[in-house]
Amino acid sequence: MIIIIISTILKISNYLVEKTFTKVHKKENKKIKKENKYTKQIRLWYEYNKKDIYFNSFDNIKIHSTIIEDNNTDIIAIIVHGYGSSSYSMKHFAYHFYNMGISSLLIDLRSYGESEGNICSLGYYEQYDVLKAIEYINNNYKNKKIILLGTSMGASTVLLLSNKLLDNNIKLIVADSPFSSIKEILSYRLLKTYFLPAFPFVNIASIITKKRFDFSFDDVNINNNIKNSNLPILFIHSKNDKVVPIKMCYNLYKLCNSKKDILIFDKAKHIQSIHIYEKKYLSKLKSFIEENI
């Protein structure tokens, strides 16, 4: 009986690792879905104006990104997508930034979109992809002021860097619907989806992940990074988020010791606040940028 129990625990833990870190969407389906006049306008604008670029991450994985340039500005936003997504899904942010007079670099994190890679690490390796995007901007453009904006996993990824960015041209972070740590988000999802407790599955999954992919869940704990942040941060979340509970955002906001602000919406689903409450969202985003650049 003990052997059966141990075997079951190991199988479930290994399944959690496989599903989370290796069963990712390599290519996002860009087939045009039903769209209204406004979303069509954004899509056509993006497809006409984007420029594809490539650079290698620290481990020689080729990273694809697109750039939308406004030659009349010295500000550029690095836009970081979430889990199971790609840069293409973030084109509306580039559109809104352009209307504010801000250029954009939209990154395909490793294993997503047109980038290489076989695993998603929920922010651990992805943070180095973002660092390489910053390096690309600094090497190819002079005196650019940089904004980091991420949604969901992308938000957690840029927050991992909140205490590591010493470049004076990194001006602020916008974190839309971030999770606070791998342990906390997997524990939440495990209970919500499979009605299973975190222990021992999440703990064993972390050990498996360390052995297979050379990082553990303790390596992605934004609660620790945020305490020593040296950048202004705008936190955004929705009370109706069923993917990442809003309490994670509240906790991160509370722990943050740098200049900060928070914008909470009532009814939007996960990372949908920009669409449901566009006017209020963009107004806050614009004012936060103006206050800190």
Short mmCIF file of C-alpha atoms in Angstrom, two decimals:
data_model
loop_
_atom_site.label_atom_id
_atom_site.label_comp_id
_atom_site.label_asym_id
_atom_site.label_seq_id
_atom_site.Cartn_x
_atom_site.Cartn_y
_atom_site.Cartn_z
CA MET A 1 0.00 0.00 0.00
CA ILE A 2 2.81 2.44 0.88
CA ILE A 3 4.51 1.75 -2.44
CA ILE A 4 1.26 2.47 -4.31
CA ILE A 5 0.78 5.76 -2.43
CA ILE A 6 4.35 6.89 -3.10
CA SER A 7 4.07 5.90 -6.76
CA THR A 8 0.82 7.87 -7.11
CA ILE A 9 2.32 10.96 -5.49
CA LEU A 10 5.33 10.81 -7.81
CA LYS A 11 3.13 10.37 -10.90
CA ILE A 12 0.93 13.34 -9.97
CA SER A 13 3.96 15.52 -9.18
CA ASN A 14 5.65 14.59 -12.45
CA TYR A 15 2.41 15.29 -14.35
CA LEU A 16 2.31 18.73 -12.75
CA VAL A 17 5.84 19.43 -13.98
CA GLU A 18 5.11 18.15 -17.50
CA LYS A 19 1.87 20.07 -17.85
CA THR A 20 3.22 23.31 -16.46
CA PHE A 21 6.69 23.55 -17.95
CA THR A 22 6.79 21.46 -21.11
CA LYS A 23 3.26 21.37 -22.54
CA VAL A 24 3.32 24.94 -23.74
CA HIS A 25 1.95 26.44 -26.93
CA LYS A 26 4.93 26.74 -29.25
CA LYS A 27 3.08 28.69 -31.90
CA GLU A 28 0.08 30.87 -31.22
CA ASN A 29 -2.71 30.51 -33.74
CA LYS A 30 -2.87 33.82 -35.59
CA LYS A 31 -5.98 32.86 -37.50
CA ILE A 32 -8.19 35.91 -37.50
CA LYS A 33 -11.03 35.47 -35.04
CA LYS A 34 -14.28 37.35 -35.10
CA GLU A 35 -13.34 41.00 -34.76
CA ASN A 36 -15.06 44.33 -34.67
CA LYS A 37 -13.99 47.48 -36.48
CA TYR A 38 -11.78 48.57 -33.59
CA THR A 39 -9.87 45.30 -33.13
CA LYS A 40 -9.46 45.01 -36.89
CA GLN A 41 -7.99 48.51 -36.97
CA ILE A 42 -5.45 47.54 -34.31
CA ARG A 43 -4.52 44.30 -36.10
CA LEU A 44 -4.00 45.99 -39.47
CA TRP A 45 -2.02 48.81 -37.86
CA TYR A 46 0.22 46.29 -36.10
CA GLU A 47 0.81 44.15 -39.16
CA TYR A 48 1.71 47.20 -41.24
CA ASN A 49 4.05 48.86 -38.72
CA LYS A 50 5.84 46.00 -36.98
CA LYS A 51 9.46 45.08 -37.63
CA ASP A 52 10.78 41.63 -36.72
CA ILE A 53 14.03 41.39 -34.79
CA TYR A 54 16.02 38.52 -33.27
CA PHE A 55 18.62 38.24 -30.54
CA ASN A 56 20.11 35.39 -28.51
CA SER A 57 19.38 34.91 -24.84
CA PHE A 58 22.10 34.03 -22.32
CA ASP A 59 21.91 30.31 -23.19
CA ASN A 60 22.00 30.92 -26.95
CA ILE A 61 18.25 30.45 -27.51
CA LYS A 62 17.06 32.66 -30.37
CA ILE A 63 14.44 35.12 -29.17
CA HIS A 64 12.01 36.75 -31.59
CA SER A 65 10.49 40.16 -30.97
CA THR A 66 8.70 42.85 -32.91
CA ILE A 67 9.34 46.56 -32.71
CA ILE A 68 6.91 49.40 -33.35
CA GLU A 69 8.89 52.62 -33.63
CA ASP A 70 7.88 56.23 -33.15
CA ASN A 71 10.88 58.24 -34.29
CA ASN A 72 9.73 61.28 -32.34
CA THR A 73 10.06 59.74 -28.88
CA ASP A 74 12.88 58.68 -26.56
CA ILE A 75 10.63 56.28 -24.63
CA ILE A 76 10.18 52.59 -25.44
CA ALA A 77 8.06 49.97 -23.68
CA ILE A 78 9.13 46.34 -23.49
CA ILE A 79 5.86 44.38 -23.53
CA VAL A 80 5.91 40.89 -22.02
CA HIS A 81 3.11 38.38 -22.63
CA GLY A 82 1.71 35.74 -20.29
CA TYR A 83 1.55 31.96 -20.13
CA GLY A 84 0.31 30.21 -23.29
CA SER A 85 0.45 33.42 -25.29
CA SER A 86 2.85 35.42 -27.47
CA SER A 87 3.80 38.93 -28.54
CA TYR A 88 0.99 38.90 -31.10
CA SER A 89 -1.62 38.87 -28.35
CA MET A 90 -0.10 42.07 -26.90
CA LYS A 91 -0.43 44.23 -30.01
CA HIS A 92 -3.19 46.35 -28.45
CA PHE A 93 -0.69 47.57 -25.84
CA ALA A 94 1.70 48.64 -28.61
CA TYR A 95 -1.18 50.47 -30.29
CA HIS A 96 -2.09 52.37 -27.13
CA PHE A 97 1.55 53.17 -26.36
CA TYR A 98 2.02 54.51 -29.88
CA ASN A 99 -0.93 56.83 -29.36
CA MET A 100 0.85 58.09 -26.23
CA GLY A 101 3.99 58.77 -28.25
CA ILE A 102 5.85 55.68 -27.01
CA SER A 103 7.64 53.01 -29.07
CA SER A 104 7.30 49.31 -28.22
CA LEU A 105 9.30 46.10 -28.27
CA LEU A 106 7.01 43.06 -27.99
CA ILE A 107 8.93 39.96 -26.99
CA ASP A 108 8.16 36.31 -27.70
CA LEU A 109 9.44 34.64 -24.54
CA ARG A 110 11.29 31.34 -25.00
CA SER A 111 9.15 28.47 -26.32
CA TYR A 112 6.44 30.91 -27.45
CA GLY A 113 5.57 32.56 -30.74
CA GLU A 114 8.52 32.57 -33.12
CA SER A 115 11.17 32.12 -30.41
CA GLU A 116 13.17 28.95 -29.86
CA GLY A 117 13.09 26.88 -26.69
CA ASN A 118 11.35 23.82 -25.31
CA ILE A 119 10.28 24.79 -21.80
CA CYS A 120 8.48 27.59 -20.02
CA SER A 121 9.86 28.32 -16.54
CA LEU A 122 7.15 30.70 -15.28
CA GLY A 123 9.58 33.58 -15.16
CA TYR A 124 12.92 32.10 -14.11
CA TYR A 125 14.64 31.83 -17.51
CA GLU A 126 12.25 34.33 -19.09
CA GLN A 127 13.65 37.15 -16.94
CA TYR A 128 16.96 36.72 -18.77
CA ASP A 129 15.15 36.98 -22.12
CA VAL A 130 13.82 40.35 -20.97
CA LEU A 131 17.32 41.41 -19.88
CA LYS A 132 18.53 40.61 -23.38
CA ALA A 133 15.72 42.73 -24.82
CA ILE A 134 16.93 45.62 -22.65
CA GLU A 135 20.47 44.99 -23.88
CA TYR A 136 19.24 45.01 -27.49
CA ILE A 137 17.62 48.40 -27.00
CA ASN A 138 20.67 49.87 -25.28
CA ASN A 139 22.97 48.56 -28.03
CA ASN A 140 20.84 49.76 -30.94
CA TYR A 141 19.26 52.97 -29.71
CA LYS A 142 20.79 55.92 -27.90
CA ASN A 143 19.41 57.30 -24.65
CA LYS A 144 16.12 55.39 -24.65
CA LYS A 145 13.97 55.54 -21.52
CA ILE A 146 12.57 52.05 -20.93
CA ILE A 147 9.22 50.95 -19.50
CA LEU A 148 8.60 47.30 -18.61
CA LEU A 149 5.00 46.09 -18.92
CA GLY A 150 3.88 42.51 -18.41
CA THR A 151 0.63 40.61 -18.03
CA SER A 152 0.16 37.50 -15.86
CA MET A 153 3.37 35.44 -16.13
CA GLY A 154 4.88 38.39 -18.00
CA ALA A 155 4.04 40.66 -15.08
CA SER A 156 5.70 38.26 -12.63
CA THR A 157 8.71 38.03 -14.95
CA VAL A 158 9.33 41.78 -14.99
CA LEU A 159 8.75 41.94 -11.22
CA LEU A 160 11.52 39.38 -10.77
CA LEU A 161 13.79 42.06 -12.20
CA SER A 162 12.48 44.84 -9.99
CA ASN A 163 15.47 44.66 -7.63
CA LYS A 164 18.09 43.84 -10.28
CA LEU A 165 17.83 46.68 -12.79
CA LEU A 166 20.56 49.21 -12.12
CA ASP A 167 20.47 50.95 -15.51
CA ASN A 168 19.35 54.54 -15.08
CA ASN A 169 17.27 54.36 -18.25
CA ILE A 170 14.87 51.75 -16.80
CA LYS A 171 12.12 54.03 -15.52
CA LEU A 172 9.17 51.99 -14.27
CA ILE A 173 7.26 48.69 -14.26
CA VAL A 174 3.60 47.99 -15.00
CA ALA A 175 2.44 44.61 -13.65
CA ASP A 176 -1.01 43.50 -14.80
CA SER A 177 -2.31 40.44 -12.88
CA PRO A 178 0.97 39.05 -11.50
CA PHE A 179 1.25 35.88 -9.44
CA SER A 180 3.48 36.11 -6.38
CA SER A 181 5.46 32.85 -6.65
CA ILE A 182 5.47 29.52 -8.46
CA LYS A 183 4.63 27.69 -5.23
CA GLU A 184 1.63 29.89 -4.53
CA ILE A 185 0.17 29.88 -8.02
CA LEU A 186 0.62 26.12 -8.52
CA SER A 187 -0.85 25.44 -5.07
CA TYR A 188 -3.85 27.59 -5.97
CA ARG A 189 -4.33 25.98 -9.38
CA LEU A 190 -3.86 22.44 -8.02
CA LEU A 191 -6.59 22.94 -5.46
CA LYS A 192 -8.93 24.80 -7.82
CA THR A 193 -8.57 22.45 -10.79
CA TYR A 194 -7.90 19.04 -9.25
CA PHE A 195 -9.05 19.52 -5.63
CA LEU A 196 -5.62 18.43 -4.43
CA PRO A 197 -3.58 19.95 -1.60
CA ALA A 198 -0.26 21.62 -2.26
CA PHE A 199 1.66 19.21 -0.03
CA PRO A 200 3.34 16.99 -1.02
CA PHE A 201 2.80 17.47 -4.75
CA VAL A 202 4.15 21.00 -5.19
CA ASN A 203 7.18 20.25 -3.02
CA ILE A 204 8.09 17.14 -4.98
CA ALA A 205 7.39 18.90 -8.29
CA SER A 206 9.95 21.53 -7.29
CA ILE A 207 12.57 18.84 -6.69
CA ILE A 208 11.80 17.25 -10.08
CA THR A 209 12.00 20.66 -11.76
CA LYS A 210 15.38 21.36 -10.18
CA LYS A 211 16.73 18.04 -11.42
CA ARG A 212 15.32 18.36 -14.93
CA PHE A 213 15.50 22.09 -15.64
CA ASP A 214 18.03 23.40 -13.13
CA PHE A 215 15.76 25.75 -11.19
CA SER A 216 13.46 25.24 -8.22
CA PHE A 217 10.21 26.90 -7.29
CA ASP A 218 12.03 28.92 -4.63
CA ASP A 219 13.89 30.66 -7.46
CA VAL A 220 10.66 32.37 -8.56
CA ASN A 221 9.38 34.11 -5.47
CA ILE A 222 8.50 37.69 -6.31
CA ASN A 223 7.62 38.33 -2.67
CA ASN A 224 11.37 38.48 -2.00
CA ASN A 225 12.35 40.58 -5.02
CA ILE A 226 9.68 43.20 -4.55
CA LYS A 227 10.90 44.13 -1.06
CA ASN A 228 14.07 45.56 -2.56
CA SER A 229 12.62 47.09 -5.70
CA ASN A 230 14.22 50.35 -6.80
CA LEU A 231 11.67 51.20 -9.49
CA PRO A 232 8.19 52.75 -9.48
CA ILE A 233 5.59 50.01 -9.98
CA LEU A 234 1.97 50.20 -11.08
CA PHE A 235 0.02 47.09 -10.04
CA ILE A 236 -3.19 46.23 -11.92
CA HIS A 237 -5.66 43.44 -11.15
CA SER A 238 -9.33 42.49 -11.18
CA LYS A 239 -11.45 41.20 -8.32
CA ASN A 240 -13.04 38.77 -10.79
CA ASP A 241 -9.74 37.11 -11.76
CA LYS A 242 -10.18 33.35 -11.38
CA VAL A 243 -6.75 32.45 -12.77
CA VAL A 244 -4.55 34.51 -10.45
CA PRO A 245 -6.32 35.49 -7.20
CA ILE A 246 -6.30 39.20 -6.46
CA LYS A 247 -4.83 38.62 -2.99
CA MET A 248 -1.48 37.89 -4.66
CA CYS A 249 -1.45 41.36 -6.17
CA TYR A 250 -2.49 42.96 -2.89
CA ASN A 251 0.33 41.14 -1.09
CA LEU A 252 2.91 42.21 -3.65
CA TYR A 253 1.71 45.80 -3.43
CA LYS A 254 2.00 45.70 0.35
CA LEU A 255 5.53 44.26 0.22
CA CYS A 256 6.77 46.72 -2.38
CA ASN A 257 9.01 49.39 -0.81
CA SER A 258 9.57 51.53 -3.89
CA LYS A 259 7.19 54.13 -5.27
CA LYS A 260 3.96 52.35 -6.15
CA ASP A 261 0.32 52.62 -7.14
CA ILE A 262 -2.47 50.12 -7.64
CA LEU A 263 -5.49 49.98 -9.94
CA ILE A 264 -8.23 47.46 -9.17
CA PHE A 265 -11.20 46.63 -11.38
CA ASP A 266 -14.37 44.78 -10.42
CA LYS A 267 -15.65 42.54 -13.19
CA ALA A 268 -12.91 41.83 -15.73
CA LYS A 269 -11.63 38.29 -16.18
CA HIS A 270 -7.92 37.47 -16.11
CA ILE A 271 -5.88 40.16 -17.97
CA GLN A 272 -9.03 41.52 -19.61
CA SER A 273 -9.20 44.82 -17.72
CA ILE A 274 -7.50 46.66 -20.61
CA HIS A 275 -10.41 45.65 -22.85
CA ILE A 276 -13.34 46.02 -20.43
CA TYR A 277 -12.19 49.24 -18.76
CA GLU A 278 -10.03 50.66 -21.52
CA LYS A 279 -10.54 54.38 -20.81
CA LYS A 280 -9.83 54.13 -17.07
CA TYR A 281 -6.95 51.70 -17.62
CA LEU A 282 -5.22 53.90 -20.18
CA SER A 283 -5.81 57.07 -18.17
CA LYS A 284 -4.06 55.56 -15.15
CA LEU A 285 -1.27 54.10 -17.27
CA LYS A 286 -0.61 57.44 -18.96
CA SER A 287 -0.62 59.43 -15.71
CA PHE A 288 1.71 56.94 -13.98
CA ILE A 289 4.15 57.16 -16.88
CA GLU A 290 4.05 60.97 -16.88
CA GLU A 291 4.69 61.05 -13.14
CA ASN A 292 7.75 58.83 -13.36
CA ILE A 293 9.50 59.78 -16.59
#
